[in-house]
Amino acid sequence: MALLPVLAACGGGGSGCNLLGGALCDSSTPVVNQAPVAVAGANQSVLLGAGSVKLNGSGSTDANGDALTYEWAMDSRPPRSAADLSQATSVEPTFTPDLPGEYRFSLVVSDTKLRSARSLVTVTVSEVNAPPVANAGVDQSVLVNAVVSLDGRDSSDANRDNVLTFTWSLVRPDGTSAVLTGVRPTFTAALTGTYTASLTVRDEVSSSAPDAVRVVVSAVNAPPVAVITAPSSVVMGTRVQLSAASSTDSNRDTLNYKWALLDKPRKATGALADSAAVLSSATLVNPLFTADVAGFYVLSLVVNDGQVNSEPVTVLVTASSQNLPPVANAGPEQVVVVGAPVTLSGSASTDPNEDTLTYQWSLTTRPNLSAAALTNPNTVGPTFTPDLAGFYVATLTVNDSKGGTHVSRVLIKAE
């Protein structure tokens, strides 16, 4: 606290001070300078991706009416966040959050003589909930009175919410009634015709758009259904593995396969060279070919159940001369017990060029006051022990040997 002398003008009879003489009293009255008070504003809750966040110190005060200067600091932010304050000496600085979690700031103000105590403010950043995506599976052909298994396991939720609810309904043919529950319900196709099963998936906040699957029920042998599994893009020089293993026959007949390489890069169509690619076999379930020239490769498949052929299906494989990034997969969500070791797994991560991958894990979210830490975070399967109940988020970054990188996260609930 500072004391400032103030000279006062004096008047009156015998004081020796008068206005005409211009004399001043030699007494002084001390004025106490008080420290200012910093106010960092109210705590905020915002959504990730909503843009910059503005802090506000305009509520700070100085009892003497002195001009104030502002000194903001970012005290903490989520692990791996690169967010920083802009204009940290202004009354209203800003920052742009780049990860969900808590961002903590402090403000100190000064009147050039004294500094205030720190004032704290917290900004909590949450991810926007995205509705799940329903996937009712592939169309089927069966014989009348067959037991049909539906499959919604390929439905997904971008936020990896803990609980997904599956609601099925049969909307055709008229008069059809069946109780369908769970992710893989079954029903008996008692009528010939086309059944349409509709699936809607709901997380804890919102519902997906419905997705439908057709089941064609016939009284005679149904043709098989050809399905090709192949990568959509590869790097030039890659040995491409094809597969017809997902092809189906409703009568469970043994299938025969007929593959064909319909088109490949040629100089005449703009490629740098003529491809010499050939299939390793035209009749195996899983033949190979080498994408030796950058460009487009078109392949077809027909399957036969011993009586009839399927409809032909085709697939396009694009070969590029550039490196493709890996795809990180931090594994499924887990519900665990406090104090029990948890093993994470990035083994489902892939690289379209079949490059060797390296792994970097981090705990980007954990309960307040938790001291949990990862063991062997640079391996495919690190471990940690949750020490408090709540939610933990583990982030996996995978890198190939050519600069490609990708990030995946997994939620662990400790009870």
mmCIF file of C-alpha atoms in Angstrom:
data_model
loop_
_atom_site.group_PDB
_atom_site.id
_atom_site.type_symbol
_atom_site.label_atom_id
_atom_site.label_comp_id
_atom_site.label_asym_id
_atom_site.label_seq_id
_atom_site.Cartn_x
_atom_site.Cartn_y
_atom_site.Cartn_z
ATOM 1 C CA MET A 1 0.000 0.000 0.000
ATOM 2 C CA ALA A 2 1.511 3.361 -1.077
ATOM 3 C CA LEU A 3 0.987 6.757 0.556
ATOM 4 C CA LEU A 4 0.846 9.836 -1.701
ATOM 5 C CA PRO A 5 1.215 13.363 -0.247
ATOM 6 C CA VAL A 6 -1.526 15.810 -1.297
ATOM 7 C CA LEU A 7 -1.070 19.596 -0.720
ATOM 8 C CA ALA A 8 -4.235 21.354 0.461
ATOM 9 C CA ALA A 9 -5.110 25.077 0.068
ATOM 10 C CA CYS A 10 -5.890 26.747 3.441
ATOM 11 C CA GLY A 11 -7.982 29.861 4.188
ATOM 12 C CA GLY A 12 -9.142 31.686 7.349
ATOM 13 C CA GLY A 13 -8.062 34.393 9.795
ATOM 14 C CA GLY A 14 -4.831 33.762 11.573
ATOM 15 C CA SER A 15 -3.643 30.750 9.764
ATOM 16 C CA GLY A 16 -0.995 32.548 7.816
ATOM 17 C CA CYS A 17 -2.454 31.119 4.597
ATOM 18 C CA ASN A 18 -4.664 33.165 2.352
ATOM 19 C CA LEU A 19 -5.759 33.111 -1.226
ATOM 20 C CA LEU A 20 -4.461 36.594 -2.080
ATOM 21 C CA GLY A 21 -1.003 35.824 -0.886
ATOM 22 C CA GLY A 22 -1.015 32.507 -2.654
ATOM 23 C CA ALA A 23 0.460 30.842 0.409
ATOM 24 C CA LEU A 24 -0.015 27.086 0.832
ATOM 25 C CA CYS A 25 -0.217 25.115 4.020
ATOM 26 C CA ASP A 26 2.782 22.920 4.503
ATOM 27 C CA SER A 27 0.633 20.053 5.833
ATOM 28 C CA SER A 28 -0.077 17.047 3.555
ATOM 29 C CA THR A 29 -2.903 14.448 3.565
ATOM 30 C CA PRO A 30 -1.787 10.860 2.673
ATOM 31 C CA VAL A 31 -3.919 8.966 0.072
ATOM 32 C CA VAL A 32 -3.713 5.140 0.240
ATOM 33 C CA ASN A 33 -3.138 3.360 -3.135
ATOM 34 C CA GLN A 34 -5.014 0.045 -3.080
ATOM 35 C CA ALA A 35 -4.094 -3.010 -5.101
ATOM 36 C CA PRO A 36 -6.408 -3.649 -8.081
ATOM 37 C CA VAL A 37 -8.705 -6.687 -8.221
ATOM 38 C CA ALA A 38 -8.436 -9.099 -11.197
ATOM 39 C CA VAL A 39 -11.631 -10.768 -12.489
ATOM 40 C CA ALA A 40 -10.980 -13.392 -15.200
ATOM 41 C CA GLY A 41 -14.666 -13.801 -16.053
ATOM 42 C CA ALA A 42 -17.043 -16.748 -15.761
ATOM 43 C CA ASN A 43 -16.104 -20.351 -16.587
ATOM 44 C CA GLN A 44 -17.160 -21.386 -20.106
ATOM 45 C CA SER A 45 -18.279 -24.594 -21.856
ATOM 46 C CA VAL A 46 -17.840 -24.724 -25.646
ATOM 47 C CA LEU A 47 -17.907 -27.272 -28.476
ATOM 48 C CA LEU A 48 -14.764 -28.359 -30.284
ATOM 49 C CA GLY A 49 -14.598 -26.817 -33.757
ATOM 50 C CA ALA A 50 -16.809 -23.819 -32.876
ATOM 51 C CA GLY A 51 -13.930 -21.373 -33.509
ATOM 52 C CA SER A 52 -11.959 -19.124 -31.204
ATOM 53 C CA VAL A 53 -12.894 -18.565 -27.549
ATOM 54 C CA LYS A 54 -12.719 -15.074 -26.018
ATOM 55 C CA LEU A 55 -11.709 -14.508 -22.398
ATOM 56 C CA ASN A 56 -12.867 -11.315 -20.632
ATOM 57 C CA GLY A 57 -11.063 -9.397 -17.895
ATOM 58 C CA SER A 58 -13.213 -6.257 -18.177
ATOM 59 C CA GLY A 59 -14.692 -6.920 -14.748
ATOM 60 C CA SER A 60 -11.323 -6.164 -13.103
ATOM 61 C CA THR A 61 -11.347 -3.006 -10.937
ATOM 62 C CA ASP A 62 -9.075 -0.452 -9.249
ATOM 63 C CA ALA A 63 -10.416 1.446 -6.216
ATOM 64 C CA ASN A 64 -8.263 4.500 -7.076
ATOM 65 C CA GLY A 65 -9.489 4.614 -10.659
ATOM 66 C CA ASP A 66 -5.995 3.977 -12.059
ATOM 67 C CA ALA A 67 -5.537 2.602 -15.563
ATOM 68 C CA LEU A 68 -4.918 -1.167 -15.573
ATOM 69 C CA THR A 69 -2.606 -3.418 -17.515
ATOM 70 C CA TYR A 70 -3.474 -7.105 -18.096
ATOM 71 C CA GLU A 71 -1.301 -10.195 -17.900
ATOM 72 C CA TRP A 72 -3.010 -13.465 -18.932
ATOM 73 C CA ALA A 73 -1.438 -16.937 -18.776
ATOM 74 C CA MET A 74 -2.532 -20.379 -19.953
ATOM 75 C CA ASP A 75 -1.901 -22.518 -16.847
ATOM 76 C CA SER A 76 -2.873 -25.894 -18.327
ATOM 77 C CA ARG A 77 -4.359 -27.527 -21.423
ATOM 78 C CA PRO A 78 -5.142 -31.120 -22.536
ATOM 79 C CA PRO A 79 -2.102 -33.323 -23.260
ATOM 80 C CA ARG A 80 -0.813 -32.926 -26.855
ATOM 81 C CA SER A 81 -2.793 -29.703 -27.327
ATOM 82 C CA ALA A 82 -0.930 -26.940 -29.198
ATOM 83 C CA ALA A 83 -3.434 -24.191 -28.368
ATOM 84 C CA ASP A 84 -2.024 -20.849 -27.194
ATOM 85 C CA LEU A 85 -3.286 -17.428 -26.188
ATOM 86 C CA SER A 86 -3.438 -14.545 -28.650
ATOM 87 C CA GLN A 87 -2.951 -10.979 -27.306
ATOM 88 C CA ALA A 88 -2.220 -12.093 -23.743
ATOM 89 C CA THR A 89 -1.828 -8.460 -22.550
ATOM 90 C CA SER A 90 -5.247 -7.299 -23.767
ATOM 91 C CA VAL A 91 -8.450 -7.188 -21.760
ATOM 92 C CA GLU A 92 -10.043 -9.805 -24.061
ATOM 93 C CA PRO A 93 -7.480 -12.336 -25.353
ATOM 94 C CA THR A 94 -8.550 -15.311 -27.485
ATOM 95 C CA PHE A 95 -7.484 -18.904 -28.130
ATOM 96 C CA THR A 96 -8.655 -21.699 -30.423
ATOM 97 C CA PRO A 97 -9.072 -25.115 -28.699
ATOM 98 C CA ASP A 98 -7.709 -28.033 -30.726
ATOM 99 C CA LEU A 99 -8.594 -30.965 -28.427
ATOM 100 C CA PRO A 100 -11.457 -31.748 -26.037
ATOM 101 C CA GLY A 101 -10.747 -31.246 -22.338
ATOM 102 C CA GLU A 102 -10.139 -28.438 -19.849
ATOM 103 C CA TYR A 103 -8.140 -25.276 -20.557
ATOM 104 C CA ARG A 104 -7.232 -23.243 -17.431
ATOM 105 C CA PHE A 105 -6.160 -19.583 -17.463
ATOM 106 C CA SER A 106 -5.116 -16.977 -14.894
ATOM 107 C CA LEU A 107 -5.248 -13.170 -14.964
ATOM 108 C CA VAL A 108 -3.150 -10.637 -13.012
ATOM 109 C CA VAL A 109 -3.817 -6.888 -13.387
ATOM 110 C CA SER A 110 -1.543 -3.994 -12.380
ATOM 111 C CA ASP A 111 -2.056 -0.251 -11.808
ATOM 112 C CA THR A 112 1.730 0.331 -12.392
ATOM 113 C CA LYS A 113 2.310 0.443 -8.608
ATOM 114 C CA LEU A 114 0.718 -2.736 -7.277
ATOM 115 C CA ARG A 115 -0.267 -6.106 -8.776
ATOM 116 C CA SER A 116 -3.495 -7.955 -8.063
ATOM 117 C CA ALA A 117 -3.890 -11.507 -6.857
ATOM 118 C CA ARG A 118 -4.438 -14.109 -9.582
ATOM 119 C CA SER A 119 -7.968 -14.726 -10.852
ATOM 120 C CA LEU A 120 -8.683 -18.117 -12.454
ATOM 121 C CA VAL A 121 -11.066 -19.234 -15.209
ATOM 122 C CA THR A 122 -11.672 -22.653 -16.836
ATOM 123 C CA VAL A 123 -12.916 -23.338 -20.385
ATOM 124 C CA THR A 124 -14.292 -26.882 -20.865
ATOM 125 C CA VAL A 125 -14.263 -28.105 -24.488
ATOM 126 C CA SER A 126 -16.487 -31.012 -25.559
ATOM 127 C CA GLU A 127 -16.766 -32.929 -28.825
ATOM 128 C CA VAL A 128 -19.905 -32.510 -30.927
ATOM 129 C CA ASN A 129 -22.036 -35.645 -30.836
ATOM 130 C CA ALA A 130 -22.470 -37.148 -34.294
ATOM 131 C CA PRO A 131 -25.435 -39.458 -34.866
ATOM 132 C CA PRO A 132 -24.565 -43.122 -35.447
ATOM 133 C CA VAL A 133 -24.704 -44.697 -38.912
ATOM 134 C CA ALA A 134 -26.891 -47.776 -39.360
ATOM 135 C CA ASN A 135 -25.709 -50.629 -41.589
ATOM 136 C CA ALA A 136 -28.282 -53.393 -41.997
ATOM 137 C CA GLY A 137 -25.878 -55.702 -43.848
ATOM 138 C CA VAL A 138 -25.860 -57.110 -47.387
ATOM 139 C CA ASP A 139 -28.872 -58.281 -49.378
ATOM 140 C CA GLN A 140 -29.632 -62.002 -49.178
ATOM 141 C CA SER A 141 -31.347 -64.697 -51.234
ATOM 142 C CA VAL A 142 -32.834 -67.665 -49.355
ATOM 143 C CA LEU A 143 -35.346 -70.472 -49.832
ATOM 144 C CA VAL A 144 -38.770 -70.393 -48.241
ATOM 145 C CA ASN A 145 -38.841 -71.425 -44.544
ATOM 146 C CA ALA A 146 -35.124 -70.708 -44.161
ATOM 147 C CA VAL A 147 -33.937 -69.015 -40.971
ATOM 148 C CA VAL A 148 -32.587 -65.597 -41.934
ATOM 149 C CA SER A 149 -29.866 -63.951 -39.848
ATOM 150 C CA LEU A 150 -29.681 -60.183 -40.073
ATOM 151 C CA ASP A 151 -26.486 -58.387 -39.091
ATOM 152 C CA GLY A 152 -26.078 -54.797 -37.921
ATOM 153 C CA ARG A 153 -22.490 -55.172 -36.632
ATOM 154 C CA ASP A 154 -21.091 -52.878 -39.320
ATOM 155 C CA SER A 155 -23.110 -49.969 -37.912
ATOM 156 C CA SER A 156 -20.829 -47.298 -36.489
ATOM 157 C CA ASP A 157 -20.675 -44.280 -34.222
ATOM 158 C CA ALA A 158 -18.045 -41.572 -34.824
ATOM 159 C CA ASN A 159 -17.989 -40.645 -31.121
ATOM 160 C CA ARG A 160 -17.558 -44.282 -30.041
ATOM 161 C CA ASP A 161 -20.439 -43.911 -27.585
ATOM 162 C CA ASN A 162 -20.653 -46.650 -24.982
ATOM 163 C CA VAL A 163 -24.186 -47.880 -25.694
ATOM 164 C CA LEU A 164 -25.818 -48.385 -29.090
ATOM 165 C CA THR A 165 -29.440 -49.526 -29.321
ATOM 166 C CA PHE A 166 -30.578 -51.477 -32.410
ATOM 167 C CA THR A 167 -34.211 -51.264 -33.555
ATOM 168 C CA TRP A 168 -35.298 -53.548 -36.420
ATOM 169 C CA SER A 169 -38.596 -53.790 -38.277
ATOM 170 C CA LEU A 170 -39.912 -55.859 -41.189
ATOM 171 C CA VAL A 171 -41.723 -53.511 -43.555
ATOM 172 C CA ARG A 172 -42.540 -56.029 -46.322
ATOM 173 C CA PRO A 173 -44.241 -58.276 -47.341
ATOM 174 C CA ASP A 174 -47.677 -57.332 -46.018
ATOM 175 C CA GLY A 175 -48.719 -59.443 -43.075
ATOM 176 C CA THR A 176 -45.177 -60.213 -42.013
ATOM 177 C CA SER A 177 -44.678 -60.153 -38.278
ATOM 178 C CA ALA A 178 -41.539 -60.979 -36.329
ATOM 179 C CA VAL A 179 -39.875 -59.680 -33.176
ATOM 180 C CA LEU A 180 -36.353 -58.556 -34.092
ATOM 181 C CA THR A 181 -34.033 -57.592 -31.231
ATOM 182 C CA GLY A 182 -30.332 -57.051 -30.807
ATOM 183 C CA VAL A 183 -27.554 -56.527 -33.305
ATOM 184 C CA ARG A 184 -27.998 -59.960 -35.015
ATOM 185 C CA PRO A 185 -31.688 -60.953 -34.940
ATOM 186 C CA THR A 186 -33.184 -63.891 -36.824
ATOM 187 C CA PHE A 187 -36.550 -64.690 -38.352
ATOM 188 C CA THR A 188 -38.086 -67.483 -40.440
ATOM 189 C CA ALA A 189 -38.886 -66.585 -44.056
ATOM 190 C CA ALA A 190 -42.290 -68.289 -44.148
ATOM 191 C CA LEU A 191 -43.493 -66.569 -47.334
ATOM 192 C CA THR A 192 -42.016 -66.278 -50.799
ATOM 193 C CA GLY A 193 -41.289 -62.765 -51.982
ATOM 194 C CA THR A 194 -39.025 -59.929 -50.953
ATOM 195 C CA TYR A 195 -38.644 -59.020 -47.299
ATOM 196 C CA THR A 196 -37.272 -55.601 -46.373
ATOM 197 C CA ALA A 197 -35.782 -55.259 -42.900
ATOM 198 C CA SER A 198 -35.152 -51.717 -41.680
ATOM 199 C CA LEU A 199 -32.559 -50.895 -39.007
ATOM 200 C CA THR A 200 -32.235 -47.725 -36.916
ATOM 201 C CA VAL A 201 -29.359 -47.286 -34.456
ATOM 202 C CA ARG A 202 -29.433 -44.882 -31.513
ATOM 203 C CA ASP A 203 -26.652 -43.706 -29.224
ATOM 204 C CA GLU A 204 -27.289 -41.934 -25.932
ATOM 205 C CA VAL A 205 -28.160 -38.678 -27.740
ATOM 206 C CA SER A 206 -29.459 -39.186 -31.267
ATOM 207 C CA SER A 207 -30.690 -41.734 -33.817
ATOM 208 C CA SER A 208 -29.321 -42.738 -37.193
ATOM 209 C CA ALA A 209 -31.138 -42.585 -40.478
ATOM 210 C CA PRO A 210 -32.729 -45.975 -41.226
ATOM 211 C CA ASP A 211 -30.875 -48.477 -43.407
ATOM 212 C CA ALA A 212 -32.620 -51.339 -45.184
ATOM 213 C CA VAL A 213 -31.607 -54.818 -46.339
ATOM 214 C CA ARG A 214 -33.541 -56.972 -48.814
ATOM 215 C CA VAL A 215 -34.077 -60.701 -48.380
ATOM 216 C CA VAL A 216 -35.369 -62.436 -51.515
ATOM 217 C CA VAL A 217 -37.238 -65.646 -50.624
ATOM 218 C CA SER A 218 -37.900 -68.148 -53.402
ATOM 219 C CA ALA A 219 -39.265 -71.662 -53.668
ATOM 220 C CA VAL A 220 -36.555 -72.764 -56.139
ATOM 221 C CA ASN A 221 -32.770 -72.740 -56.110
ATOM 222 C CA ALA A 222 -31.611 -69.171 -55.607
ATOM 223 C CA PRO A 223 -28.547 -67.956 -57.481
ATOM 224 C CA PRO A 224 -25.433 -67.259 -55.421
ATOM 225 C CA VAL A 225 -24.264 -63.717 -54.687
ATOM 226 C CA ALA A 226 -20.722 -62.740 -55.680
ATOM 227 C CA VAL A 227 -18.823 -60.372 -53.370
ATOM 228 C CA ILE A 228 -15.306 -59.028 -53.998
ATOM 229 C CA THR A 229 -13.063 -57.870 -51.169
ATOM 230 C CA ALA A 230 -10.088 -55.811 -52.370
ATOM 231 C CA PRO A 231 -8.260 -52.582 -51.486
ATOM 232 C CA SER A 232 -9.581 -49.573 -53.376
ATOM 233 C CA SER A 233 -6.154 -47.906 -53.627
ATOM 234 C CA VAL A 234 -2.560 -49.143 -53.496
ATOM 235 C CA VAL A 235 0.923 -47.908 -54.320
ATOM 236 C CA MET A 236 2.487 -48.967 -57.606
ATOM 237 C CA GLY A 237 4.384 -52.234 -57.184
ATOM 238 C CA THR A 238 2.048 -53.610 -54.494
ATOM 239 C CA ARG A 239 0.929 -57.261 -54.683
ATOM 240 C CA VAL A 240 -2.860 -56.927 -54.465
ATOM 241 C CA GLN A 241 -4.794 -59.642 -52.624
ATOM 242 C CA LEU A 242 -8.340 -60.290 -53.929
ATOM 243 C CA SER A 243 -10.933 -62.359 -52.086
ATOM 244 C CA ALA A 244 -14.302 -63.893 -52.938
ATOM 245 C CA ALA A 245 -14.699 -65.407 -49.457
ATOM 246 C CA SER A 246 -17.671 -63.160 -48.635
ATOM 247 C CA SER A 247 -19.700 -64.530 -51.568
ATOM 248 C CA THR A 248 -22.830 -66.375 -50.428
ATOM 249 C CA ASP A 249 -25.289 -69.043 -51.510
ATOM 250 C CA SER A 250 -28.617 -69.289 -49.698
ATOM 251 C CA ASN A 251 -28.717 -73.047 -50.344
ATOM 252 C CA ARG A 252 -25.244 -73.440 -48.875
ATOM 253 C CA ASP A 253 -23.980 -75.009 -52.100
ATOM 254 C CA THR A 254 -20.265 -75.194 -52.787
ATOM 255 C CA LEU A 255 -19.191 -72.248 -54.924
ATOM 256 C CA ASN A 256 -16.883 -72.090 -57.937
ATOM 257 C CA TYR A 257 -15.098 -68.864 -58.859
ATOM 258 C CA LYS A 258 -14.363 -67.192 -62.150
ATOM 259 C CA TRP A 259 -12.141 -64.085 -62.024
ATOM 260 C CA ALA A 260 -11.153 -61.803 -64.888
ATOM 261 C CA LEU A 261 -8.845 -58.782 -65.198
ATOM 262 C CA LEU A 262 -11.010 -56.629 -67.466
ATOM 263 C CA ASP A 263 -8.797 -53.579 -67.779
ATOM 264 C CA LYS A 264 -5.374 -52.309 -66.729
ATOM 265 C CA PRO A 265 -3.203 -49.245 -67.458
ATOM 266 C CA ARG A 266 -2.094 -48.813 -71.081
ATOM 267 C CA LYS A 267 -0.174 -46.122 -72.901
ATOM 268 C CA ALA A 268 -3.099 -45.752 -75.278
ATOM 269 C CA THR A 269 -5.299 -44.581 -72.401
ATOM 270 C CA GLY A 270 -2.745 -42.199 -70.888
ATOM 271 C CA ALA A 271 -0.637 -44.447 -68.652
ATOM 272 C CA LEU A 272 3.154 -44.060 -68.626
ATOM 273 C CA ALA A 273 3.571 -47.674 -69.717
ATOM 274 C CA ASP A 274 1.613 -50.791 -70.618
ATOM 275 C CA SER A 275 0.873 -52.920 -67.556
ATOM 276 C CA ALA A 276 1.920 -56.574 -67.670
ATOM 277 C CA ALA A 277 -0.308 -57.505 -64.704
ATOM 278 C CA VAL A 278 -1.957 -60.960 -64.726
ATOM 279 C CA LEU A 279 -4.013 -62.852 -62.154
ATOM 280 C CA SER A 280 -2.215 -65.616 -60.263
ATOM 281 C CA SER A 281 -5.327 -67.730 -60.767
ATOM 282 C CA ALA A 282 -8.749 -67.249 -62.357
ATOM 283 C CA THR A 283 -10.458 -69.907 -60.215
ATOM 284 C CA LEU A 284 -9.067 -69.566 -56.679
ATOM 285 C CA VAL A 285 -11.068 -67.833 -53.958
ATOM 286 C CA ASN A 286 -8.184 -65.401 -53.278
ATOM 287 C CA PRO A 287 -5.954 -64.717 -56.322
ATOM 288 C CA LEU A 288 -3.207 -62.088 -56.516
ATOM 289 C CA PHE A 289 -1.914 -59.619 -59.071
ATOM 290 C CA THR A 290 0.854 -56.992 -59.021
ATOM 291 C CA ALA A 291 -0.093 -53.383 -59.783
ATOM 292 C CA ASP A 292 3.062 -52.724 -61.800
ATOM 293 C CA VAL A 293 1.990 -49.414 -63.400
ATOM 294 C CA ALA A 294 0.171 -46.446 -61.872
ATOM 295 C CA GLY A 295 -3.433 -46.290 -63.046
ATOM 296 C CA PHE A 296 -6.729 -48.173 -62.885
ATOM 297 C CA TYR A 297 -7.267 -51.958 -62.684
ATOM 298 C CA VAL A 298 -10.792 -53.333 -63.213
ATOM 299 C CA LEU A 299 -11.556 -56.895 -62.084
ATOM 300 C CA SER A 300 -14.724 -58.979 -62.264
ATOM 301 C CA LEU A 301 -16.039 -62.029 -60.419
ATOM 302 C CA VAL A 302 -18.786 -64.555 -61.178
ATOM 303 C CA VAL A 303 -19.571 -67.398 -58.747
ATOM 304 C CA ASN A 304 -21.501 -70.569 -59.560
ATOM 305 C CA ASP A 305 -23.309 -72.920 -57.163
ATOM 306 C CA GLY A 306 -23.214 -75.877 -59.553
ATOM 307 C CA GLN A 307 -26.472 -74.865 -61.207
ATOM 308 C CA VAL A 308 -26.607 -71.160 -61.886
ATOM 309 C CA ASN A 309 -24.207 -68.237 -62.057
ATOM 310 C CA SER A 310 -24.352 -65.176 -59.897
ATOM 311 C CA GLU A 311 -24.651 -61.730 -61.363
ATOM 312 C CA PRO A 312 -21.150 -60.483 -62.219
ATOM 313 C CA VAL A 313 -19.601 -57.915 -59.869
ATOM 314 C CA THR A 314 -16.634 -55.648 -60.536
ATOM 315 C CA VAL A 315 -14.112 -53.766 -58.455
ATOM 316 C CA LEU A 316 -11.794 -50.852 -59.276
ATOM 317 C CA VAL A 317 -8.291 -50.783 -57.799
ATOM 318 C CA THR A 318 -6.335 -47.554 -58.228
ATOM 319 C CA ALA A 319 -2.537 -47.758 -58.166
ATOM 320 C CA SER A 320 -0.712 -44.551 -57.223
ATOM 321 C CA SER A 321 2.945 -43.614 -57.323
ATOM 322 C CA GLN A 322 2.571 -41.766 -53.995
ATOM 323 C CA ASN A 323 2.748 -43.113 -50.453
ATOM 324 C CA LEU A 324 -0.642 -43.616 -48.784
ATOM 325 C CA PRO A 325 -0.969 -42.869 -45.050
ATOM 326 C CA PRO A 326 -1.606 -45.628 -42.515
ATOM 327 C CA VAL A 327 -4.953 -46.117 -40.776
ATOM 328 C CA ALA A 328 -4.761 -46.084 -36.971
ATOM 329 C CA ASN A 329 -7.132 -48.246 -34.914
ATOM 330 C CA ALA A 330 -6.967 -47.822 -31.134
ATOM 331 C CA GLY A 331 -9.215 -50.822 -30.513
ATOM 332 C CA PRO A 332 -12.724 -51.189 -29.068
ATOM 333 C CA GLU A 333 -14.084 -49.305 -26.093
ATOM 334 C CA GLN A 334 -13.589 -50.957 -22.713
ATOM 335 C CA VAL A 335 -15.386 -50.981 -19.360
ATOM 336 C CA VAL A 336 -12.888 -51.855 -16.613
ATOM 337 C CA VAL A 337 -12.481 -51.968 -12.839
ATOM 338 C CA VAL A 338 -10.569 -49.284 -10.939
ATOM 339 C CA GLY A 339 -7.181 -50.651 -9.909
ATOM 340 C CA ALA A 340 -7.099 -53.416 -12.530
ATOM 341 C CA PRO A 341 -4.463 -53.158 -15.297
ATOM 342 C CA VAL A 342 -5.830 -52.253 -18.754
ATOM 343 C CA THR A 343 -4.152 -53.383 -21.972
ATOM 344 C CA LEU A 344 -4.615 -51.246 -25.074
ATOM 345 C CA SER A 345 -4.124 -52.577 -28.603
ATOM 346 C CA GLY A 346 -3.286 -50.894 -31.884
ATOM 347 C CA SER A 347 -2.831 -54.216 -33.679
ATOM 348 C CA ALA A 348 -5.793 -53.526 -35.972
ATOM 349 C CA SER A 349 -3.978 -50.518 -37.465
ATOM 350 C CA THR A 350 -3.088 -50.987 -41.124
ATOM 351 C CA ASP A 351 -0.980 -49.481 -43.889
ATOM 352 C CA PRO A 352 -2.186 -49.744 -47.517
ATOM 353 C CA ASN A 353 1.455 -49.911 -48.669
ATOM 354 C CA GLU A 354 2.274 -52.599 -46.106
ATOM 355 C CA ASP A 355 4.885 -50.292 -44.544
ATOM 356 C CA THR A 356 6.205 -51.066 -41.057
ATOM 357 C CA LEU A 357 4.290 -48.989 -38.492
ATOM 358 C CA THR A 358 5.457 -47.299 -35.304
ATOM 359 C CA TYR A 359 3.083 -46.529 -32.432
ATOM 360 C CA GLN A 360 2.815 -43.598 -30.009
ATOM 361 C CA TRP A 361 0.151 -43.702 -27.276
ATOM 362 C CA SER A 362 -0.916 -41.040 -24.784
ATOM 363 C CA LEU A 363 -3.646 -40.608 -22.173
ATOM 364 C CA THR A 364 -5.313 -37.454 -23.461
ATOM 365 C CA THR A 365 -8.203 -37.492 -20.994
ATOM 366 C CA ARG A 366 -8.462 -38.880 -17.469
ATOM 367 C CA PRO A 367 -10.479 -38.029 -14.330
ATOM 368 C CA ASN A 368 -9.468 -34.953 -12.375
ATOM 369 C CA LEU A 369 -6.674 -35.746 -9.887
ATOM 370 C CA SER A 370 -5.905 -39.067 -11.605
ATOM 371 C CA ALA A 371 -2.196 -39.933 -11.772
ATOM 372 C CA ALA A 372 -2.636 -42.848 -14.180
ATOM 373 C CA ALA A 373 0.165 -43.176 -16.745
ATOM 374 C CA LEU A 374 0.936 -45.456 -19.665
ATOM 375 C CA THR A 375 3.595 -48.148 -19.536
ATOM 376 C CA ASN A 376 5.483 -48.752 -22.818
ATOM 377 C CA PRO A 377 3.594 -46.056 -24.767
ATOM 378 C CA ASN A 378 5.731 -46.678 -27.883
ATOM 379 C CA THR A 379 4.535 -50.270 -28.339
ATOM 380 C CA VAL A 380 1.481 -51.705 -30.085
ATOM 381 C CA GLY A 381 -0.033 -52.769 -26.745
ATOM 382 C CA PRO A 382 0.779 -50.483 -23.782
ATOM 383 C CA THR A 383 -0.878 -50.807 -20.367
ATOM 384 C CA PHE A 384 -2.095 -48.502 -17.617
ATOM 385 C CA THR A 385 -3.948 -48.868 -14.322
ATOM 386 C CA PRO A 386 -6.940 -46.557 -13.752
ATOM 387 C CA ASP A 387 -6.691 -45.135 -10.253
ATOM 388 C CA LEU A 388 -10.006 -43.247 -10.172
ATOM 389 C CA ALA A 389 -13.496 -43.990 -11.464
ATOM 390 C CA GLY A 390 -14.455 -42.111 -14.604
ATOM 391 C CA PHE A 391 -13.559 -41.836 -18.265
ATOM 392 C CA TYR A 392 -10.096 -42.221 -19.772
ATOM 393 C CA VAL A 393 -9.297 -41.478 -23.429
ATOM 394 C CA ALA A 394 -6.201 -43.080 -24.965
ATOM 395 C CA THR A 395 -4.929 -41.561 -28.219
ATOM 396 C CA LEU A 396 -2.903 -43.626 -30.694
ATOM 397 C CA THR A 397 -0.757 -42.075 -33.427
ATOM 398 C CA VAL A 398 0.699 -44.454 -36.007
ATOM 399 C CA ASN A 399 3.446 -43.542 -38.462
ATOM 400 C CA ASP A 400 4.786 -45.348 -41.485
ATOM 401 C CA SER A 401 8.378 -45.013 -42.610
ATOM 402 C CA LYS A 402 7.539 -42.389 -45.243
ATOM 403 C CA GLY A 403 5.979 -39.563 -43.284
ATOM 404 C CA GLY A 404 2.408 -40.877 -43.264
ATOM 405 C CA THR A 405 0.551 -40.587 -39.974
ATOM 406 C CA HIS A 406 -2.950 -41.141 -38.583
ATOM 407 C CA VAL A 407 -4.648 -40.776 -35.183
ATOM 408 C CA SER A 408 -7.296 -42.916 -33.445
ATOM 409 C CA ARG A 409 -8.805 -42.663 -29.958
ATOM 410 C CA VAL A 410 -10.454 -45.171 -27.630
ATOM 411 C CA LEU A 411 -12.669 -44.564 -24.579
ATOM 412 C CA ILE A 412 -12.147 -46.564 -21.366
ATOM 413 C CA LYS A 413 -14.711 -46.337 -18.550
ATOM 414 C CA ALA A 414 -13.426 -47.264 -15.099
ATOM 415 C CA GLU A 415 -15.993 -48.267 -12.486
#
